[in-house]
Short mmCIF file of C-alpha atoms and ligand atoms in Angstrom, two decimals:
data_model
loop_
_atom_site.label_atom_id
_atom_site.label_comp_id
_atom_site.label_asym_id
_atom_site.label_seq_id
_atom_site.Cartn_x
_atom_site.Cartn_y
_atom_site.Cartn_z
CA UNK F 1444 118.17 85.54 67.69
CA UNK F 1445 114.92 87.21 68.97
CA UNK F 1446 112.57 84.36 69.15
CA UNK F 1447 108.82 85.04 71.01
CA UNK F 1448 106.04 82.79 71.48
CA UNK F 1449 102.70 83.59 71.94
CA UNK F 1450 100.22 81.19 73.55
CA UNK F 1451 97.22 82.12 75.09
CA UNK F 1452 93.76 79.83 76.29
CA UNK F 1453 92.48 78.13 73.18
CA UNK F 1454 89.17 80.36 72.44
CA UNK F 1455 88.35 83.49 74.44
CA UNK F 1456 84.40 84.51 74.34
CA UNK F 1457 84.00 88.07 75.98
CA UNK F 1458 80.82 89.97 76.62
CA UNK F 1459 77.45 90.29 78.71
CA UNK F 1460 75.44 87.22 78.22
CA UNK F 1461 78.25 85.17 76.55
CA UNK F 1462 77.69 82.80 79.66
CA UNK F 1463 74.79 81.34 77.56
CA UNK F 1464 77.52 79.79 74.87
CA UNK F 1465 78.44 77.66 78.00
CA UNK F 1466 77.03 74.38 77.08
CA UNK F 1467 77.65 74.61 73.48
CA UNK F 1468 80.80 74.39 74.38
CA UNK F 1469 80.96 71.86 77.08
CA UNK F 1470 79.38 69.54 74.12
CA UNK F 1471 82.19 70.38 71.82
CA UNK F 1472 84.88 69.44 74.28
CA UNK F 1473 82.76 66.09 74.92
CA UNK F 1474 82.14 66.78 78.46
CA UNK F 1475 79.56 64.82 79.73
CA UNK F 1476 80.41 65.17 83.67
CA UNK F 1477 82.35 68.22 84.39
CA UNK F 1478 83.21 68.74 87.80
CA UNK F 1479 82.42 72.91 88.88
CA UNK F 1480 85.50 74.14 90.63
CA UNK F 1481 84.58 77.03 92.85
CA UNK F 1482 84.00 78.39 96.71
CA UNK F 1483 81.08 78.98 99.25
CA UNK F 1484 81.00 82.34 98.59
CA UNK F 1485 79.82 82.20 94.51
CA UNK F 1486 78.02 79.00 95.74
CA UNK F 1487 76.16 80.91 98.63
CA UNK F 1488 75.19 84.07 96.44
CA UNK F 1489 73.96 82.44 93.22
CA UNK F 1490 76.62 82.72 91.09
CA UNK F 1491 77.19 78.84 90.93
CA UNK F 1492 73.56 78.50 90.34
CA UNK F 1493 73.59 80.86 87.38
CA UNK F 1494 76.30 78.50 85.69
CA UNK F 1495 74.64 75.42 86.31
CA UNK F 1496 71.56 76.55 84.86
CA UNK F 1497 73.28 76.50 81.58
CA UNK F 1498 74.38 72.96 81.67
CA UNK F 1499 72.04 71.08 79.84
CA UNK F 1500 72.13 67.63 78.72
CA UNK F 1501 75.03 66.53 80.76
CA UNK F 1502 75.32 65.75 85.03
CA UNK F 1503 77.95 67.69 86.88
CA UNK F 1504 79.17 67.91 90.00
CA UNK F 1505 80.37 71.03 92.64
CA UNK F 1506 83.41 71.39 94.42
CA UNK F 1507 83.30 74.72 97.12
CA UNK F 1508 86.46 74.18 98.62
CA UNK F 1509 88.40 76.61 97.02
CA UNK F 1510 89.99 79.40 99.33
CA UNK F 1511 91.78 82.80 98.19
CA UNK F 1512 95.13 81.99 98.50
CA UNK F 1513 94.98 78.25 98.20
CA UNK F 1514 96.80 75.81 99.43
CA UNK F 1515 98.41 72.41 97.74
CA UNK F 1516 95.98 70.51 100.38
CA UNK F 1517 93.13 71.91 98.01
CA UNK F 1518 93.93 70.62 94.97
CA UNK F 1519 94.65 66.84 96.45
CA UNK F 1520 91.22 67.02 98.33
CA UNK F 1521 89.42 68.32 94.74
CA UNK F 1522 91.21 65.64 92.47
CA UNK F 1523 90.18 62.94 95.30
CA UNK F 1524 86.59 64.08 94.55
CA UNK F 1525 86.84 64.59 90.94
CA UNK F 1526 88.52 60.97 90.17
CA UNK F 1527 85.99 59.34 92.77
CA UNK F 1528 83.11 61.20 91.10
CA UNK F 1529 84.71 60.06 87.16
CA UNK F 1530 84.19 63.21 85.98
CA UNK F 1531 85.24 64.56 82.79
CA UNK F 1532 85.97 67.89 82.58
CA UNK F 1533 86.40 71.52 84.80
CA UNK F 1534 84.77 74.24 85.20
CA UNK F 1535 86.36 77.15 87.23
CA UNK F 1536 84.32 79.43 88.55
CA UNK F 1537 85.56 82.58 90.43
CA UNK F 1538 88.87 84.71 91.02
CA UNK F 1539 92.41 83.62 89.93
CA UNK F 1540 92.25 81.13 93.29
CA UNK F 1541 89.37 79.03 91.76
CA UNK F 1542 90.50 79.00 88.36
CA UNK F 1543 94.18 78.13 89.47
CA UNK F 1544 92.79 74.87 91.35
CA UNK F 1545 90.79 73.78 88.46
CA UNK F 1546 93.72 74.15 85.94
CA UNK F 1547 95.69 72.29 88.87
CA UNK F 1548 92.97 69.43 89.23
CA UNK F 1549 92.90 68.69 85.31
CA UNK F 1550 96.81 68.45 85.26
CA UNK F 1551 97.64 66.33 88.47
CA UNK F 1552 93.94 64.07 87.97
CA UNK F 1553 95.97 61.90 85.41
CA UNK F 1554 99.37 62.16 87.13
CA UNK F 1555 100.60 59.02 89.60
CA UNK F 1556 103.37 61.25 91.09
CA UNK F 1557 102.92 63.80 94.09
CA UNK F 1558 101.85 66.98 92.99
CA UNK F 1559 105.56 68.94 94.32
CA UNK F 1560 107.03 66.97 91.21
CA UNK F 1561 105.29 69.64 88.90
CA UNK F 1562 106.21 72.82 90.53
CA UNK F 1563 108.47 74.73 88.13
CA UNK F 1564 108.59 75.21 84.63
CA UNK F 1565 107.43 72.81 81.93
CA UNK F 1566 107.12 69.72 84.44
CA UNK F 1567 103.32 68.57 83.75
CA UNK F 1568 103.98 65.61 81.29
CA UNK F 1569 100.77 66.01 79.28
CA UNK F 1570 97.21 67.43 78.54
CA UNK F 1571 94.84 67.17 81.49
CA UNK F 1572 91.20 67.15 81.09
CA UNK F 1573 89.65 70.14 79.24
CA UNK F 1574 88.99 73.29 81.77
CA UNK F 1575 86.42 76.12 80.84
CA UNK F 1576 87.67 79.04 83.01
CA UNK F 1577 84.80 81.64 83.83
CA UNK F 1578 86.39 84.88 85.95
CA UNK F 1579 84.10 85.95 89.11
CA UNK F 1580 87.12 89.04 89.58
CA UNK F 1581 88.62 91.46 87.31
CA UNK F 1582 92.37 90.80 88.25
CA UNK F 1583 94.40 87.60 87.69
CA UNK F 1584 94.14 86.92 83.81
CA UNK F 1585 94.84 83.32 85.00
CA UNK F 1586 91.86 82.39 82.45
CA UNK F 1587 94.80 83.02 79.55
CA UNK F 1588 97.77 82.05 81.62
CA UNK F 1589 99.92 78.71 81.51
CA UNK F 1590 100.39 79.63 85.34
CA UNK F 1591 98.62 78.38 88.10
CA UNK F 1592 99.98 79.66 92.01
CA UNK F 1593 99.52 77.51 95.31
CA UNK F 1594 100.36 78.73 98.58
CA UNK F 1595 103.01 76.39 100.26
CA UNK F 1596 101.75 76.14 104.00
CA UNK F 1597 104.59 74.68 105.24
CA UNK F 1598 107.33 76.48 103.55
CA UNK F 1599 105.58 79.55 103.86
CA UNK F 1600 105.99 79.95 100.04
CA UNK F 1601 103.83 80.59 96.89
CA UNK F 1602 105.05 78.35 94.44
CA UNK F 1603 104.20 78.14 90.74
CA UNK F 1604 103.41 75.59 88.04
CA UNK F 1605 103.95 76.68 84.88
CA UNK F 1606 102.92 74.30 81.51
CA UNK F 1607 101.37 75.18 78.53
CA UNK F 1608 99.25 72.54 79.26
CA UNK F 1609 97.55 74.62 82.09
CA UNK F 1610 96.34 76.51 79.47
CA UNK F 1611 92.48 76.67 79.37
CA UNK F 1612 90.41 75.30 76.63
CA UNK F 1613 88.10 78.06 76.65
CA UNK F 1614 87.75 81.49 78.65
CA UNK F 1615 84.39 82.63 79.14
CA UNK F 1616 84.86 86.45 80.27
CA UNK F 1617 81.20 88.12 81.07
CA UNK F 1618 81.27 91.13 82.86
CA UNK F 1619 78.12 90.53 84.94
CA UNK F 1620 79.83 87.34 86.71
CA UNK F 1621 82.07 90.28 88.15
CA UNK F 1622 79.12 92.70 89.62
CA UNK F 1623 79.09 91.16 93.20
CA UNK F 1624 82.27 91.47 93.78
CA UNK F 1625 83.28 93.33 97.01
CA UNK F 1626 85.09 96.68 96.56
CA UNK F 1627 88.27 95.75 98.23
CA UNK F 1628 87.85 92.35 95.78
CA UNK F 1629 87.42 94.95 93.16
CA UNK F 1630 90.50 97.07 94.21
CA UNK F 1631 92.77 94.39 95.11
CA UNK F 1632 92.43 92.17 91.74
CA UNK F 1633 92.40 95.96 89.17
CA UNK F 1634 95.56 96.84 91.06
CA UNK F 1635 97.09 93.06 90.25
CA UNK F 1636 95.71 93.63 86.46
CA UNK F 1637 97.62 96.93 86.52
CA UNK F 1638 100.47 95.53 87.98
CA UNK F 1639 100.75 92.90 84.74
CA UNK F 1640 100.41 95.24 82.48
CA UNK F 1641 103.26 97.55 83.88
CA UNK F 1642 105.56 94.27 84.64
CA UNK F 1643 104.97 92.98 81.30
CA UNK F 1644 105.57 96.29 79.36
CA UNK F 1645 108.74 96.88 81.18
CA UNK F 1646 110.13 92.87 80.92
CA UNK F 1647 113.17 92.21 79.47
CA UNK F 1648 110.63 89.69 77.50
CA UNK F 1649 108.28 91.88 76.18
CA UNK F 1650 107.41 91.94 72.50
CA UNK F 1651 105.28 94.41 70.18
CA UNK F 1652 102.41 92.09 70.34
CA UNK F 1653 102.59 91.92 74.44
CA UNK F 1654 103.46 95.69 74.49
CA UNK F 1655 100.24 96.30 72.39
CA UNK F 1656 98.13 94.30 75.31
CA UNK F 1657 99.52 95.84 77.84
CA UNK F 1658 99.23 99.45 77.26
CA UNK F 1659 95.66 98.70 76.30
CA UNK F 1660 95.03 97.27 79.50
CA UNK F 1661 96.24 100.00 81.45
CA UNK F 1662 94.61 102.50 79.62
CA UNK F 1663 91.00 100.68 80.57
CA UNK F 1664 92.33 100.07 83.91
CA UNK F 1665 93.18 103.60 84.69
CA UNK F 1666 89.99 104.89 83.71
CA UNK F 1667 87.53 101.91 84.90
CA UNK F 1668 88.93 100.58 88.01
CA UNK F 1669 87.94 104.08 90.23
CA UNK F 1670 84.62 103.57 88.01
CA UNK F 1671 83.77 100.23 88.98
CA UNK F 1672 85.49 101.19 92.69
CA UNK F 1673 82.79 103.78 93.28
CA UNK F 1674 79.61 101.90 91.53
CA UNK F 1675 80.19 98.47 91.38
CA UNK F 1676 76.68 98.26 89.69
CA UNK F 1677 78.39 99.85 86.68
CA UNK F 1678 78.29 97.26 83.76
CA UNK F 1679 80.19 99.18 81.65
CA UNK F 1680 82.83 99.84 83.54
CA UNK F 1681 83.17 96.26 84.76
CA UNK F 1682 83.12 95.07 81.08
CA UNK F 1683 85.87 97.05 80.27
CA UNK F 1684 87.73 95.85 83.95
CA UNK F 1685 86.93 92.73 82.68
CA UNK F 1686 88.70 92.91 79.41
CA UNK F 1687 91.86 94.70 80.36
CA UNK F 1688 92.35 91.60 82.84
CA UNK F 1689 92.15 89.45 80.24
CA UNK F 1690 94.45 91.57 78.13
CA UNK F 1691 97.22 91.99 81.11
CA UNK F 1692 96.89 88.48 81.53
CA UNK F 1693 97.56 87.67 77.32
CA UNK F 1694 99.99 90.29 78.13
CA UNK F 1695 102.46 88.74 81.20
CA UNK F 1696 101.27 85.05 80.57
CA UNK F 1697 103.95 85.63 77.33
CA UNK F 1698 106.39 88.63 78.80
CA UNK F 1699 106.27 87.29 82.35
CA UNK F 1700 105.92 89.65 85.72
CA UNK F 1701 108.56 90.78 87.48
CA UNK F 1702 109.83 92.20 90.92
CA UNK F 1703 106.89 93.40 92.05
CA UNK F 1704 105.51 89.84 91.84
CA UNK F 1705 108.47 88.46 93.09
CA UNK F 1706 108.68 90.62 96.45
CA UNK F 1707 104.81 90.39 96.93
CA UNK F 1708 105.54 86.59 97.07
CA UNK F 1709 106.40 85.91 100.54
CA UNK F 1710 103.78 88.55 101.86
CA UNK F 1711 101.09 86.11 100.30
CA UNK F 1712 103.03 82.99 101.08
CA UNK F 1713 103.79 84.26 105.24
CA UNK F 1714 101.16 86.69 105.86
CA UNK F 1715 98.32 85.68 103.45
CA UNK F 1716 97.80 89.17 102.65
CA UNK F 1717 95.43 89.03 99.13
CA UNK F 1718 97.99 88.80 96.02
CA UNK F 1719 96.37 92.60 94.51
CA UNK F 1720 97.25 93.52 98.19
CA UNK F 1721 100.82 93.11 98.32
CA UNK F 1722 101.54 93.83 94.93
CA UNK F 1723 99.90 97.26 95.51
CA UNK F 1724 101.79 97.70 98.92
CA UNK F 1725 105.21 97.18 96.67
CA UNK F 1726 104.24 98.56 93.44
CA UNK F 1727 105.95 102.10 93.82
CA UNK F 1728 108.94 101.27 95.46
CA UNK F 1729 109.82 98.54 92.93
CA UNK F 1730 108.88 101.08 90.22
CA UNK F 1731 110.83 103.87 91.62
CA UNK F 1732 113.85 101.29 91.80
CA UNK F 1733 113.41 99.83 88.00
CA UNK F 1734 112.44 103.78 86.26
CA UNK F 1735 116.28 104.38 85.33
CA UNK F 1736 116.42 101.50 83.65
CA UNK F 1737 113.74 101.91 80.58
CA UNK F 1738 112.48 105.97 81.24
CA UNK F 1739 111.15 105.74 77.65
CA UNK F 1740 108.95 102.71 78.58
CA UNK F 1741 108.09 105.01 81.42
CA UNK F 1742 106.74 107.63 79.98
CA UNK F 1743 104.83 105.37 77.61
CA UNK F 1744 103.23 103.84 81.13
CA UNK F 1745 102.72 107.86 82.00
CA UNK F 1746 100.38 108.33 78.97
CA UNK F 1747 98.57 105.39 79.62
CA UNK F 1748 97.70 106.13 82.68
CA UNK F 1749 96.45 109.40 81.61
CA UNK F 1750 99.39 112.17 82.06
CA UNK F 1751 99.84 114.80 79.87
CA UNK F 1752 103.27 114.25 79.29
CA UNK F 1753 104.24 116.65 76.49
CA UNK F 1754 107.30 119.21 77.01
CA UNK F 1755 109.01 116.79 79.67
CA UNK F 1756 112.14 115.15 79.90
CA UNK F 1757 111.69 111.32 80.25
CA UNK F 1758 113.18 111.97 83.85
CA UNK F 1759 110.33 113.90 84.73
CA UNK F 1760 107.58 112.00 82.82
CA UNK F 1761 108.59 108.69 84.22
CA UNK F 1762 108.01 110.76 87.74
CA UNK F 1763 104.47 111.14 86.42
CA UNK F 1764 104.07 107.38 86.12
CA UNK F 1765 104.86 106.83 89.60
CA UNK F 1766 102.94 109.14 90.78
CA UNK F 1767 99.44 107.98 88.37
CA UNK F 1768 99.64 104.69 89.97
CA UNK F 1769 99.99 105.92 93.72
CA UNK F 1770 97.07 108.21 93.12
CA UNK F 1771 95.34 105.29 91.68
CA UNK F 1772 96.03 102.83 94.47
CA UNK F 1773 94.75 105.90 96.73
CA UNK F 1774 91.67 106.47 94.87
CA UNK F 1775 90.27 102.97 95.76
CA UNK F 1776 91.55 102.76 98.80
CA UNK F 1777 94.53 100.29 99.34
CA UNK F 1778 96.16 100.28 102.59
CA UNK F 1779 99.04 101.42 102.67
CA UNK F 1780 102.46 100.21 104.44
CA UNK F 1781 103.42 96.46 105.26
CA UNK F 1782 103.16 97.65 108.83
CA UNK F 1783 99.35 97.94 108.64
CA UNK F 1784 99.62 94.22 108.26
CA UNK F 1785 101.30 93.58 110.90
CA UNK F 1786 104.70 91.70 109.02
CA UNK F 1787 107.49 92.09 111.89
CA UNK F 1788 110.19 94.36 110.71
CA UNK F 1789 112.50 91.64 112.02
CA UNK F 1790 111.29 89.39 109.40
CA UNK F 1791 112.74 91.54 106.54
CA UNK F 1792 116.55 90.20 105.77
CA UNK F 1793 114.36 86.51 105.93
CA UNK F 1794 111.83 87.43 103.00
CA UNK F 1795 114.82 89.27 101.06
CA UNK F 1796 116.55 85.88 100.81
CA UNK F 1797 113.11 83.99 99.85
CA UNK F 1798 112.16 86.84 97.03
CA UNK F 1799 115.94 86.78 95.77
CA UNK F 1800 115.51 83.05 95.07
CA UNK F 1801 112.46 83.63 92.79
CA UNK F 1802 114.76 83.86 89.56
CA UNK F 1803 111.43 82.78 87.79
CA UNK F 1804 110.39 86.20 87.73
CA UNK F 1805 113.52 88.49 88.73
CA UNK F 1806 114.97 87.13 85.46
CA UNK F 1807 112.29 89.08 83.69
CA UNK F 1808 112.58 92.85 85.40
CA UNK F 1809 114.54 95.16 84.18
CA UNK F 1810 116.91 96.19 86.60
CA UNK F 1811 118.61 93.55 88.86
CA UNK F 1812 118.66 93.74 92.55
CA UNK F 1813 121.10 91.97 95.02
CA UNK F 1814 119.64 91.10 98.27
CA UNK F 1815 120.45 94.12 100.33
CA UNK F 1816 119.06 95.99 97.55
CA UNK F 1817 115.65 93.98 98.33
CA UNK F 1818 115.58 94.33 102.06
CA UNK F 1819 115.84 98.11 101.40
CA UNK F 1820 112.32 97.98 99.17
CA UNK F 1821 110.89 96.06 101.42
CA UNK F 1822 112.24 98.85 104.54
CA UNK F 1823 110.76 101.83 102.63
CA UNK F 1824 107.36 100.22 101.97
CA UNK F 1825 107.28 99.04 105.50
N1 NAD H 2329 97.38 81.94 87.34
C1 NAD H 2329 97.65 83.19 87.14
O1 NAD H 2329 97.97 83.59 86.04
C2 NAD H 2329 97.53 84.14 88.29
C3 NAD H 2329 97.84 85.49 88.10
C4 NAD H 2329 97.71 86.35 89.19
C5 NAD H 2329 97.27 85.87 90.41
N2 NAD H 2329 96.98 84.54 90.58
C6 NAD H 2329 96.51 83.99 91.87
O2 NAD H 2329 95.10 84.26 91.96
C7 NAD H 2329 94.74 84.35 93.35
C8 NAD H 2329 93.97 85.62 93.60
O3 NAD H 2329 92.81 85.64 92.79
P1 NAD H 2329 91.76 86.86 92.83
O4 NAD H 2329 92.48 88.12 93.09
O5 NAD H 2329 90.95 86.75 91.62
O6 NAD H 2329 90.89 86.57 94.14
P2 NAD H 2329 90.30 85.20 94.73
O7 NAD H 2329 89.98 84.24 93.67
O8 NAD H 2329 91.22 84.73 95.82
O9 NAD H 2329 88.94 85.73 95.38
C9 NAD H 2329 88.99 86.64 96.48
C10 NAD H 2329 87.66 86.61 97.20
O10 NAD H 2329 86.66 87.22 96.41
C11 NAD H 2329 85.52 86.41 96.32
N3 NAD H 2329 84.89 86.65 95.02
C12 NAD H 2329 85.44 86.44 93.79
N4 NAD H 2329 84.59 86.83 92.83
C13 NAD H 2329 83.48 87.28 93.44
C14 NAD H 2329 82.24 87.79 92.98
N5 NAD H 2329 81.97 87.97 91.68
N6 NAD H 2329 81.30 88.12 93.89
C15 NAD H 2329 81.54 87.98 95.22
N7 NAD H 2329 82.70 87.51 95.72
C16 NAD H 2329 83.66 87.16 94.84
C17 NAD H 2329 86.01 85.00 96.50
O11 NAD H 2329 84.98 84.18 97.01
C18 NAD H 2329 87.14 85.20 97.50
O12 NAD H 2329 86.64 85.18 98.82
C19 NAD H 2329 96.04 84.29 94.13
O13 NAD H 2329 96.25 82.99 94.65
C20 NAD H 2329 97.10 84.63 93.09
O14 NAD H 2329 98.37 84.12 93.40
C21 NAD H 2329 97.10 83.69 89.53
FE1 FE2 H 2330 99.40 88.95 89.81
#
């Protein structure tokens, strides 16, 4: 049997200005409270402001508290406040961190147990609240996803929930929401995007319809991201960053990620280096490690990203590949080398064991790695 599923949020409205459909559809999902899930950064420059200005006819409330990389202790402080405040409803506002919490606060508002009970896979015993995710970044996709991450403080982990109930009831994609985004913001969340496309296209789950998303997400990405990199003022550009996120996200939230995602893991969880970060600081190594095992699917990434591939072997174009993406992680600027980031080289063997045990994801990649095999990705991307 070859059995897919496809789920995905339940309605998706894209394009500049589609902000304004906002309260139409706060009405329709009877919210008559909704709680604003976001940080003091979009509070402090206006972009909070711009959302509640289209909230009309109902109260609502705003949470800041969200940080990049967040931590369980957020989402029990932001379902404290939204069951004291009785409100009825989320909106997330911002990257993949804010939109994470708010999927998190509508799941584990109506659950008596402690919120480690619904790390895993299919744990969250029923329909939270409704959530209306709006993306601040081009990156994460996590307005699609049934996945929500949370950093793990004391384990020094990322850990994931993953319910199709975390699915949103409504993703509100407008490019402008993405204009003040820092460039490193910029270049760390297009890198992530590009980094779902490629682990989705090359998982051992993917299907025609998630193959279809994902090469048309890194065709955008390859031409947009060094577009929006250089003139973040470019609406264009950021529409189209904007939309291949949301593509790679339709794209992995059904194939699932893979190693890169899975080594990256305890260089958020550890370090806290940004999630585009480490995936970037991994992405070749894993990719020169998985090529031998799908060089067709290779070359197809190749011609995505641009390469002329024609009158190669698929040795050779899959080389191309490789190369596109390290020339595009170059072009806007990623740092390069886990060194830079000062991770001890003594802590390697240690993260090897934690990124083996994330079966989650390696169960997805293509080609299978045994420990040592990890330690020596994570050696030549020191
Ligand atoms: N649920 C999923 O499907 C999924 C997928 C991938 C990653 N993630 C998670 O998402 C998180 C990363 O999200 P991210 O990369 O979107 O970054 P982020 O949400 O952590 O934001 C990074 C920084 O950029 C700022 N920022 C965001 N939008 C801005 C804007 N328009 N203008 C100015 N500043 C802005 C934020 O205030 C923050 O300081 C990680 O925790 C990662 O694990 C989740
Ligand atoms: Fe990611």
């Amino acid at each position: 049997m070859n059995i897919s599923t496809f789920k995905i949020a339940n309605k998706l409205i894209t394009g500049e200005g589609s902000i304004e459909l906002l309260s139409k559809e706060t009405h329709r999902l009877g919210m008559k409270n909704p709680l604003i899930v976001t940080d003091e950064i979009l509070q402090r420059i206006g972009v909070v402001e711009k959302v509640q200005s289209k909230l009309i006819g109902l109260t609502s409330g705003v949470y800041t508290g969200v940080k990049p990389e967040p931590e369980i202790a957020i989402v029990e402080e932001c379902t404290a406040m939204f069951r004291e405040g009785n409100y009825d409803g989320i909106i997330a506002v911002g990257g993949g961190s804010a939109i994470d919490i708010g999927k998190c606060v509508s799941a584990f508002a109506s659950f008596e147990g402690s919120i480690e009970e619904l790390f895993g896979t299919d744990l969250v015993p029923q329909k939270g609240v409704p959530v209306i995710a709006i993306p601040t970044t081009a990156g994460t996709g996590s307005e699609v996803t049934n996945i929500a991450i949370l950093s793990d403080k004391e384990a020094q982990l990322k850990k994931g929930i993953v319910s199709d109930f975390l699915l949103p009831d409504v993703a509100i994609v407008a490019p402008e929401m993405t204009l003040t985004m820092p460039k490193s913001v910029t270049a760390a969340s297009g890198i992530d995007a590009l980094v779902h496309a490629i682990e989705a296209y090359i998982s051992v789950y993917a299907s025609p319809i998630t193959d279809a998303l994902a090469i048309g997400a890194m065709k955008l990405i390859a031409v947009n991201l060094p577009k929006a990199y250089a003139n973040p003022d470019h609406l264009k550009a950021r529409e189209n960053m904007a939309t291949a996120s949301l593509m790679a996200g339709m794209a992995f939230g059904n194939a699932g990620v893979g190693a890169v995602h899975a080594l990256a893991y305890p260089l958020g969880g550890r370090y806290h280096i940004a999630h585009g970060v480490s995936n970037a600081l991994l992405l070749t190594y894993v990719m020169e490690w998985n090529k031998i095992s799908c060089l067709e699917r290779f070359r197809d990434i190749a011609e995505a990203l641009g390469e002329n591939v024609a009158g190669l072997t698929d040795h050779e174009a899959a080389d191309l590949a490789v190369e596109a993406m390290r020339r595009l992680c170059e072009a806007v600027n990623i740092p390069k080398g886990l060194r830079a980031f000062s991770v001890p080289e003594e802590d390697i063997p240690s993260m090897a064991e934690d990124a083996s045990k994330i079966e989650r994801l390696l169960k997805n990649n293509p080609r299978k790695f045994s420990v040592d095999e990890i330690e020596k990705i994570y050696r030549s991307a020191f």
